[in-house]
Coordinates of C-alpha atoms and ligand atoms in Angstrom, one line a residue:
X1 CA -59.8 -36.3 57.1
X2 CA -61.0 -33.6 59.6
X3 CA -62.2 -30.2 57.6
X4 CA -60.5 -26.9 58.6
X5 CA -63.2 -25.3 57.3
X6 CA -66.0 -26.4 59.2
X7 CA -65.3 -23.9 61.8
X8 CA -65.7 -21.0 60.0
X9 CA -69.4 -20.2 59.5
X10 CA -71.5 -19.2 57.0
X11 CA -71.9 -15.4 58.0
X12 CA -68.2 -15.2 58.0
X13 CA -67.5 -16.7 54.7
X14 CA -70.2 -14.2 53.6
X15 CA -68.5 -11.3 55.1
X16 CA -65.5 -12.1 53.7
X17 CA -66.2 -12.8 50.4
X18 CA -67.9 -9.1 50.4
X19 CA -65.1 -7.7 50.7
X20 CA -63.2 -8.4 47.5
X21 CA -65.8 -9.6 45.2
X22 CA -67.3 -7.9 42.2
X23 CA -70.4 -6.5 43.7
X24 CA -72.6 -7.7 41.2
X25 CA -74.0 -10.4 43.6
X26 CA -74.4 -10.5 47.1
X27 CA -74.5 -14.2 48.6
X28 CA -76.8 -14.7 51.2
X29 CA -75.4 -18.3 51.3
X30 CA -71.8 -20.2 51.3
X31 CA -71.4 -23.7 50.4
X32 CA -68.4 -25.9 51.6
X33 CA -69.5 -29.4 50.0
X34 CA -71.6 -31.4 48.1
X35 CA -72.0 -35.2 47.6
X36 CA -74.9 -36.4 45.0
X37 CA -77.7 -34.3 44.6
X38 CA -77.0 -32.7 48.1
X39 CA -74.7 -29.6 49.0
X40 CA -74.2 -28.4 52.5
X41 CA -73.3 -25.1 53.6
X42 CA -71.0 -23.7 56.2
X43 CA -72.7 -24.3 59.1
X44 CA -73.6 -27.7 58.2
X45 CA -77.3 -27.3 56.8
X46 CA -78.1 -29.8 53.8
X47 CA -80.0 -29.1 50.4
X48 CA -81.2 -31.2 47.9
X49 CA -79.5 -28.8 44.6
X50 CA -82.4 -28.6 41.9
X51 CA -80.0 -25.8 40.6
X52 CA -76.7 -27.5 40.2
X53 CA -74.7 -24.6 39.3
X54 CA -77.4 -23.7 36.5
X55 CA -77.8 -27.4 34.9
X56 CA -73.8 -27.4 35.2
X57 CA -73.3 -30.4 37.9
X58 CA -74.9 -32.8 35.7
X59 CA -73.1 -36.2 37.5
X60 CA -74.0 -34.6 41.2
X61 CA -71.7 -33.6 43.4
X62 CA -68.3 -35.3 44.0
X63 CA -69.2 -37.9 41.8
X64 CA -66.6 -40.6 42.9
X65 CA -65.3 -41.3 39.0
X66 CA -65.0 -37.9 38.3
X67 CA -63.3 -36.9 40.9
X68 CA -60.9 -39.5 40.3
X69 CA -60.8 -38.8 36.6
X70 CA -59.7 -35.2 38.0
X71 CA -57.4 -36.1 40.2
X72 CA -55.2 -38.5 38.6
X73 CA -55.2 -36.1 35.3
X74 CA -54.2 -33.2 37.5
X75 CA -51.2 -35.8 38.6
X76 CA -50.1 -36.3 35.0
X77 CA -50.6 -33.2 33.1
X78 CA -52.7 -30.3 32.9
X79 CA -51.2 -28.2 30.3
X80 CA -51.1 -29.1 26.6
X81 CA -52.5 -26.7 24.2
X82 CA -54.7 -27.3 21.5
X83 CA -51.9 -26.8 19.0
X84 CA -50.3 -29.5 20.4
X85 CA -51.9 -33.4 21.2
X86 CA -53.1 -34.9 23.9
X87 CA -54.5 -38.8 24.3
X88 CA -56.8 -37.2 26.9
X89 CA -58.4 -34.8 24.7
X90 CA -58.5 -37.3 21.5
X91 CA -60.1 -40.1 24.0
X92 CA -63.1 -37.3 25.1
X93 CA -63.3 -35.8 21.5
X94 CA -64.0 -39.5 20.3
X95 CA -66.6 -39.8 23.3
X96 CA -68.2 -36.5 22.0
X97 CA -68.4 -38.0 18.6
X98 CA -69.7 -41.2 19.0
X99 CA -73.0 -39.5 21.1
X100 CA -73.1 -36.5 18.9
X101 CA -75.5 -36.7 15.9
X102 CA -74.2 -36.4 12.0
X103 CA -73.5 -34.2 10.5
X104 CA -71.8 -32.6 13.7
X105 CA -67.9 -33.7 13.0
X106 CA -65.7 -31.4 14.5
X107 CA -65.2 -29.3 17.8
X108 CA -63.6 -26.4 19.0
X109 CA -62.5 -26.5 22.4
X110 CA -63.0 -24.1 24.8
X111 CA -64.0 -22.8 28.3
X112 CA -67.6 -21.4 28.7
X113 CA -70.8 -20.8 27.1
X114 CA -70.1 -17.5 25.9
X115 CA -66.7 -18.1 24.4
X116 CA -68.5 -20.9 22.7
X117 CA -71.3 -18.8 20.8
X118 CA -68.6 -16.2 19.9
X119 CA -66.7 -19.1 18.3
X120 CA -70.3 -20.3 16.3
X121 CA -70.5 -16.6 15.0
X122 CA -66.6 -16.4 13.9
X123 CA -67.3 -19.8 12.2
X124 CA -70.6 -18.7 10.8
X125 CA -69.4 -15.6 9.5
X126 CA -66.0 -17.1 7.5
X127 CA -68.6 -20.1 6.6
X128 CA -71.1 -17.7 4.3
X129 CA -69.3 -14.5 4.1
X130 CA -71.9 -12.4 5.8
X131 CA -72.2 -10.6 9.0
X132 CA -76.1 -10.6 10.3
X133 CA -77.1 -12.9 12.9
X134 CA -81.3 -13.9 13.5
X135 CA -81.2 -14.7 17.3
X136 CA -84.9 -15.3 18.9
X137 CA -87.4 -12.8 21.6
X138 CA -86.7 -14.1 25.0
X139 CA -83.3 -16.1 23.9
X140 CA -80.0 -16.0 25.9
X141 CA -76.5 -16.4 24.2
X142 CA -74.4 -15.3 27.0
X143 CA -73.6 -11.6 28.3
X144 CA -69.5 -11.1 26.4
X145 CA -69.7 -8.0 24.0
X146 CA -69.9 -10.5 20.9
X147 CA -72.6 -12.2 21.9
X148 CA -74.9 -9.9 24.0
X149 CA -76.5 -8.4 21.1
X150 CA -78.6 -11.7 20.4
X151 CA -80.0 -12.2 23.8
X152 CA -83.1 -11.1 24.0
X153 CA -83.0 -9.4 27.7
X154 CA -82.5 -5.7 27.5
X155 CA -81.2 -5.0 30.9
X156 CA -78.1 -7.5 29.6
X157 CA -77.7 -5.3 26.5
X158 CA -78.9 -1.4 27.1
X159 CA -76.3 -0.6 29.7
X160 CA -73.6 -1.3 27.0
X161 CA -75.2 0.2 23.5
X162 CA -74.1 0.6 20.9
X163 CA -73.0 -3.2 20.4
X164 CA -70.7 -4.1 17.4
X165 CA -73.4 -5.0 15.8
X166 CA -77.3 -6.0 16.2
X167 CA -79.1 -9.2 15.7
X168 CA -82.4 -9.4 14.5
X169 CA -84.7 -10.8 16.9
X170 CA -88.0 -13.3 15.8
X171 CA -90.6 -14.5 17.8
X172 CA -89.7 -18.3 19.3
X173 CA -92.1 -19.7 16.8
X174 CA -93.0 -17.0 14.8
X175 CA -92.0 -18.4 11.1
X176 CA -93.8 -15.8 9.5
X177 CA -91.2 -13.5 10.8
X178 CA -87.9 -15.9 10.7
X179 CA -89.1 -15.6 7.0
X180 CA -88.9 -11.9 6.6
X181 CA -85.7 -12.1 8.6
X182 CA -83.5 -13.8 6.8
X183 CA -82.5 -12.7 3.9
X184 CA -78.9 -12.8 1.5
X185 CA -77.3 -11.2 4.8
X186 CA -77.5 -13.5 7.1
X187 CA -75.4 -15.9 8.2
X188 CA -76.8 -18.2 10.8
X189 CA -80.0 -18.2 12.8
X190 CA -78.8 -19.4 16.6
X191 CA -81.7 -21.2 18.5
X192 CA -82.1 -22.8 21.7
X193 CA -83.8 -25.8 21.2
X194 CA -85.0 -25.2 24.7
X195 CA -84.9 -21.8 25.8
X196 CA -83.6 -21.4 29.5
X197 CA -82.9 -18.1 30.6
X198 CA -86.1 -17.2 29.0
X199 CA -88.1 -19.3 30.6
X200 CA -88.0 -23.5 29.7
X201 CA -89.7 -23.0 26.4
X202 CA -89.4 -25.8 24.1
X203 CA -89.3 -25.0 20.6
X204 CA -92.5 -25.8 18.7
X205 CA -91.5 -28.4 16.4
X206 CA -92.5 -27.0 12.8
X207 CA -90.6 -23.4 14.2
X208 CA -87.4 -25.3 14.1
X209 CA -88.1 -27.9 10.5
X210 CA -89.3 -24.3 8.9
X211 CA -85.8 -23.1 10.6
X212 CA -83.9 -26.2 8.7
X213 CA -85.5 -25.4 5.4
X214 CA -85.5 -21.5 5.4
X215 CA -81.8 -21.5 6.5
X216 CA -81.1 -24.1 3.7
X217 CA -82.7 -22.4 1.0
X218 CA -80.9 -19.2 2.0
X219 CA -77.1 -20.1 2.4
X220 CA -77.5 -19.6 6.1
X221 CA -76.3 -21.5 8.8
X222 CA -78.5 -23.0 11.5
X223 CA -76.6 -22.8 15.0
X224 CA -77.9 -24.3 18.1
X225 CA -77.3 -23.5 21.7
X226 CA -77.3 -26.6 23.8
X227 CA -75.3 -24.7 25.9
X228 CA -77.9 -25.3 28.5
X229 CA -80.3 -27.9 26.8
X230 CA -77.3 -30.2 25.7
X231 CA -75.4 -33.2 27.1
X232 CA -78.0 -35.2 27.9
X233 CA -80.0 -32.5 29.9
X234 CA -83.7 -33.3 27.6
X235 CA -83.1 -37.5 27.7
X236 CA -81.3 -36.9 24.5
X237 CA -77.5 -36.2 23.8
X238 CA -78.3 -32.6 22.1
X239 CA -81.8 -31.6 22.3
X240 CA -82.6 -31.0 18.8
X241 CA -82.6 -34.5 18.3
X242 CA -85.8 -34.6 19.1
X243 CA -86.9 -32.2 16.0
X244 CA -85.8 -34.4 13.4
X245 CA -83.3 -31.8 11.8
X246 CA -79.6 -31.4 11.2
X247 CA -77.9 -28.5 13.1
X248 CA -75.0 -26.8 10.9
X249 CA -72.7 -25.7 14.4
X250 CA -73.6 -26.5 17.9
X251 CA -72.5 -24.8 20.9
X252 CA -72.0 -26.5 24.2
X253 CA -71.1 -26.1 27.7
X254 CA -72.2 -26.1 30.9
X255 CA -73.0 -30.0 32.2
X256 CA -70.8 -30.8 29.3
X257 CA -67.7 -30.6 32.0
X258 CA -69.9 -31.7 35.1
X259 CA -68.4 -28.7 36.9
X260 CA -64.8 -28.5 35.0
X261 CA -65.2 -25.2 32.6
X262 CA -65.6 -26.2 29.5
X263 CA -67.0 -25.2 26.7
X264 CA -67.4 -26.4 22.5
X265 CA -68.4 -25.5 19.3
X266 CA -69.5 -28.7 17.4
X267 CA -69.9 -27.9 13.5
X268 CA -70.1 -30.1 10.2
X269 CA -66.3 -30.8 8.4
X270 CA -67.9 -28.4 5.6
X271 CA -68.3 -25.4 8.3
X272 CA -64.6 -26.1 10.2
X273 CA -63.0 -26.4 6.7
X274 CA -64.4 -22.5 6.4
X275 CA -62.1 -21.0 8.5
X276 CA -58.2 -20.2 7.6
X277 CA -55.5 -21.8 10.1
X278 CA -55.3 -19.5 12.7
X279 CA -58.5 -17.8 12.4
X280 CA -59.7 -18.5 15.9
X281 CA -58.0 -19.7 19.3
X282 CA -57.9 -20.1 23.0
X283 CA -55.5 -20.8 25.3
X284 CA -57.1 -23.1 28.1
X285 CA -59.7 -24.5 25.3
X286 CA -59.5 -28.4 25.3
X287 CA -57.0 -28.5 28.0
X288 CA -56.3 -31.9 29.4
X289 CA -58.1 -31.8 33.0
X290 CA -61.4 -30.3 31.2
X291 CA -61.4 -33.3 28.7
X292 CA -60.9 -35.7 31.3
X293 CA -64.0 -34.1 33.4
X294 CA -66.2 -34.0 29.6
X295 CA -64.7 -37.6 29.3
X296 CA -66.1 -39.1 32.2
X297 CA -69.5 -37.1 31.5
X298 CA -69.8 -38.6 28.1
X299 CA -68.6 -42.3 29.5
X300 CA -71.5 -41.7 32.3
X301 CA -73.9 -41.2 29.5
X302 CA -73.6 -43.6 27.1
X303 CA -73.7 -46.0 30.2
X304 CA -77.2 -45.4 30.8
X305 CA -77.8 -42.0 32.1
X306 CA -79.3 -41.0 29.2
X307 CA -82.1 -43.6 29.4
X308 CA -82.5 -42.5 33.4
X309 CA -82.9 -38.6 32.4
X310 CA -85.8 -39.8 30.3
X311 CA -87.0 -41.6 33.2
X312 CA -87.2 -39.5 36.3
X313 CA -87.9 -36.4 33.9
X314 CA -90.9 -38.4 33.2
X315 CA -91.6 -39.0 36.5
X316 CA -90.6 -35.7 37.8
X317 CA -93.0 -34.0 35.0
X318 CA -95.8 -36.1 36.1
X319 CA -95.4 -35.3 40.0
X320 CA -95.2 -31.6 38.6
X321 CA -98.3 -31.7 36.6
X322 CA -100.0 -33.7 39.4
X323 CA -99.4 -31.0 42.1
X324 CA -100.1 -28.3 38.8
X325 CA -104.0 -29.8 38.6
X326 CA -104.4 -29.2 42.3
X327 CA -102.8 -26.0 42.4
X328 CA -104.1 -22.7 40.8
X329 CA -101.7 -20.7 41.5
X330 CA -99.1 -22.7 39.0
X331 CA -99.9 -21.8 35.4
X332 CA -97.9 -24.3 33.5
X333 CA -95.5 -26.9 33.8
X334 CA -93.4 -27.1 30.5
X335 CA -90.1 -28.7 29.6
X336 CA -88.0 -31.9 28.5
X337 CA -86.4 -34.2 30.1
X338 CA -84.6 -32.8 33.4
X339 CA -85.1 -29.2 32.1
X340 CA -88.1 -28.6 33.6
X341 CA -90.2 -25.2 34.4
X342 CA -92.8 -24.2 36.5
X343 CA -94.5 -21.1 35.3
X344 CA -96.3 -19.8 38.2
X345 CA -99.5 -17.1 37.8
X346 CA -96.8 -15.2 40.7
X347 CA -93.5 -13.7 40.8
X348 CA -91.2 -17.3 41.8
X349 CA -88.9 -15.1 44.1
X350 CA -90.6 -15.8 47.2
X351 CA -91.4 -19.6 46.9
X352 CA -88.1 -20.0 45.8
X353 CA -87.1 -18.3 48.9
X354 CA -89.9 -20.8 50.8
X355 CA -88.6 -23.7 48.9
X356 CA -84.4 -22.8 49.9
X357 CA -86.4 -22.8 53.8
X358 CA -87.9 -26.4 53.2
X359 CA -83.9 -27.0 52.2
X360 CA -84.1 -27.3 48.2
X361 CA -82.5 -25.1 46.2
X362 CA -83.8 -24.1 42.4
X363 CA -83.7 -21.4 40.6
X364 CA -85.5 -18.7 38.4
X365 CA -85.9 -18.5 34.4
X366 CA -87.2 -14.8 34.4
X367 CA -90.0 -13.3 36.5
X368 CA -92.5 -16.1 36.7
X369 CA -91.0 -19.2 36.2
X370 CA -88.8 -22.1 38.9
X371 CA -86.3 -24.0 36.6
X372 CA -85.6 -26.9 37.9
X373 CA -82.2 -28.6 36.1
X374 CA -80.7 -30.5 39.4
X375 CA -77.9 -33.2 38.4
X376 CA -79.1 -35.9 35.8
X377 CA -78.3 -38.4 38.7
X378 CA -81.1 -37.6 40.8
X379 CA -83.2 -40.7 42.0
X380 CA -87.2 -41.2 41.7
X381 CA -86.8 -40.4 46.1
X382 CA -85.2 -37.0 45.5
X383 CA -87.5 -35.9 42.8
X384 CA -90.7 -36.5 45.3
X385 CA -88.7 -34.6 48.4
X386 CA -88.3 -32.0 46.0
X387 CA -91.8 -32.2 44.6
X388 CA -93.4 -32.2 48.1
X389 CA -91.2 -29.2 49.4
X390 CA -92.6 -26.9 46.1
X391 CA -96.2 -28.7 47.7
X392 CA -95.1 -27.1 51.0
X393 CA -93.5 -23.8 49.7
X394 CA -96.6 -22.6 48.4
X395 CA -98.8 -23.3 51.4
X396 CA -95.7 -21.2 53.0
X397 CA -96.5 -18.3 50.9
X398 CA -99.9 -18.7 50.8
X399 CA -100.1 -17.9 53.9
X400 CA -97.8 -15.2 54.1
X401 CA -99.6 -13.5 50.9
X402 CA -102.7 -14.0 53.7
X403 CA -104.8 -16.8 51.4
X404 CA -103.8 -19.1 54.1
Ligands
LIG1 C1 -75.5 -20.1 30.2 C2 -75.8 -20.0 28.8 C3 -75.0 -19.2 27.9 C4 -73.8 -18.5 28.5 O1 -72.8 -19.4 29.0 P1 -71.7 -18.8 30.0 O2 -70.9 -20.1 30.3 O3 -72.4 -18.3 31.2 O4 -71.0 -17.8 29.2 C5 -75.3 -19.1 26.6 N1 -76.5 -19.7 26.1 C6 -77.3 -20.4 26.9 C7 -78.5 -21.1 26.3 C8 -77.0 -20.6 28.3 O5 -77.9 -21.3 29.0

C-alpha cells in the first residue's frame, strides 16, 4: 500500500508539530514507522529503538499478532465500561492472573502510570485509614498532582508547591531510616523494585525483606511500582519476584499494553475489599481494545518471552560489562533483565546524541546514566549492533572532548 506520508519530510513534520504542541518538548526527530526493534523516520533513516517508548513497546514494533489483536477488536467493539462486562477484558484479566504472583488477586483498570499510583494510594488510604505515604530518594511515581509529591526529583515537584500532601522520602536502601519512617501514620511504603527514572537501581535485597516485615509489623501496606520494571521487563513477570516477598498492591503500566495505554493497579482481595462501591473509577480503564493489546502481551509471555528476556538480558549485560572493563570512562553497568543502565563517569547527553548518529536510539535515567529498555523481542544480533555502536559513540566523543 503506497504511504502518503512518505513525502512529507522530517523537518516538515517538525515544523508543524511546533506549532500546536505543548511546548514542553521540542522534537528534533519525527517517526512514521516501526517494524521489530527498528523505527524509521520521515525521511526514511532506520534505528534500532533501545528506548521503545520508555520500556513501553515491549513486543517491538508492529508486532504482527498484536496488530491483529488491535484490529479485529477495534472491528467488534471498543467501548464497554468497567461497570459493564466484557469477554475481552475477563480473557486478559485471567492472562494477568495466571502470570501474576499470589497474593496479587484483583486489578483495577486503567490508562497510565500515573493514574495507576493514584489508584494504589486511594486503595492504600481506605485499606489502613491513614493518609502518610514513605516513597524513596531518587524514586519516580509519575508527575499528576497526587502523585508528584513522592517522586523524588525536585524540578518535578518545586514548580507546583505546596502539594496536597508530602511523602516522606528514605534512602533506596537505607532501613535504618525506612524504620524511623514509618510509623502508626502510614499507610503504604511505594517502591520500585528497580528504580528507572532514577537511574536502573536495583533494590538491594534485604532493603526490600526489611520493607516486607517493617510494613507488616506496622499495618502498612507495601506498594510496588512495576510500572516500569513490570511485565516481564527483569526476566520475571513483576520484578519483585526476584526478592522473595509478597507485594500488598502493584501498579502497572507501560509495556503492560505494548503501546495501547493502559495502566493497573493489582492488590490482594483483602486490599480491593477496602474500598466502598464507587469509591474509585475511570472511564476508558479496562476498555476493550487496551485488554486485547495487554492480552496479546501476556499470551506473548507465557509463550516464552519471558525465558528469552532472561536470555539476551544476560547476554546483553555481559557485552555491557565486556566493553565496561575496557572502558574507563563507563562507571557501572547495573540492572536486570532488559532494564539495563550504563552509568557513565560523564554527562550521557552527548553519547546519546553520538549513539542516535550511529542510528540507535536510547535514552537517559538522570544526568549520568544510558537506560537501555528496547522491546523484550530483541535478538542476540541486535543487542551486539547496539553494543558496538555505544563501542563507537564513545570513541565519537572522545574525540570531540579532544582525548581522541
Ligand atoms: C513512567 C513511570 C510512572 C508514570 O507513568 P505515566 O504513564 O507516565 O504516568 C510512574 N512510575 C514509574 C516507575 C514509571 O517508570
Amino acid at each position: 500500500m503506497p504511504d502518503s506520508r512518505q513525502n512529507v519530510s522530517s523537518a516538515e513534520i517538525i515544523a508543524r508539530d511546533a506549532h500546536h504542541n505543548s511546548g514542553l518538548w521540542s522534537p528534533r526527530q519525527a517517526f512514521v514507522r516501526g517494524d521489530g526493534c527498528r523505527i524509521y523516520d520521515a525521511d526514511g533513516n532506520a534505528f534500532l529503538d533501545l528506548m521503545a517508548g520508555i520500556a513501553v513497546a515491549s513486543l517491538g514494533h508492529a508486532h504482527p499478532a498484536l496488530t491483529d489483536a488491535i484490529c479485529e477488536q477495534a472491528g467488534r467493539l471498543l467501548v464497554c465500561p468497567q461497570n459493564l462486562a466484557n469477554d475481552t477484558r475477563a480473557e486478559f484479566l485471567e492472562a494477568l492472573f495466571a502470570l501474576a504472583p499470589a497474593p496479587l488477586n484483583r486489578a483495577f483498570l486503567c490508562s497510565s502510570g500515573s493514574e495507576a499510583n493514584e489508584g494504589a494510594l486511594k486503595w492504600a488510604r481506605a485499606a489502613t485509614g491513614r493518609a502518610t505515604f514513605v516513597a524513596t530518594k531518587r524514586g519516580f511515581s509519575g508527575r499528576t498532582l497526587g502523585v508528584l509529591p513522592l517522586t523524588w526529583t525536585e524540578a518535578y515537584r518545586e514548580p507546583f508547591e505546596p502539594l496536597g500532601h508530602q511523602a516522606r522520602f528514605v534512602g533506596y536502601g537505607d532501613v535504618a531510616e525506612l524504620d524511623a519512617a514509618v510509623d502508626g501514620d502510614v499507610a503504604a511504603v511505594v517502591l520500585e523494585p528497580v528504580q528507572g527514572e532514577g537511574g536502573i537501581h536495583p533494590a538491594d535485597i534485604e532493603f526490600v525483606r526489611e520493607a516486607r516485615r517493617i510494613t507488616r509489623e506496622r499495618g502498612a501496606l507495601l506498594v510496588f511500582d512495576e510500572i516500569q520494571s513490570g511485565a516481564g521487563r527483569t526476566g520475571r513477570f513483576l520484578a519483585h519476584e526476584h526478592f522473595g516477598v509478597e507485594a500488598d498492591v502493584v501498579t502497572m503500566a507501560k509495556g503492560l499494553g505494548g503501546g495501547v495505554p493502559i495502566g493497573a493497579v493489582l492488590m490482594t482481595d483483602e486490599v480491593a475489599a477496602a474500598m466502598p462501591k464507587g469509591g474509585h473509577g475511570t472511564t476508558f480503564g479496562g476498555n476493550p481494545l487496551s485488554a486485547a493489546a495487554g492480552r496479546v502481551v501476556l499470551q506473548e509471555l507465557r509463550g516464552g518471552l519471558l525465558d528469552h528476556v532472561r536470555t539476551v538480558g544476560e547476554h546483553l549485560r555481559a557485552r555491557l560489562d565486556a566493553l565496561a572493563a575496557e572502558e574507563p570512562r563507563i562507571r557501572e553497568v547495573r540492572g536486570l533483565g532488559l532494564m539495563l543502565g550504563v552509568e557513565l563517569k560523564e554527562k550521557a547527553a552527548p553519547v546519546l546524541a553520538a549513539l542516535e548518529a550511529r542510528g540507535v536510539l536510547a535514552i537517559n535515567a538522570g544526568a549520568t546514566v544510558i537506560r537501555f529498555v528496547p522491546p523484550l523481542v530483541i535478538s542476540e544480533a541486535e543487542a551486539d549492533e547496539a553494543v558496538e555502536a555505544l563501542r563507537g559513540a564513545l570513541a565519537d566523543t572522545a574525540e570531540a572532548r579532544g582525548e581522541g
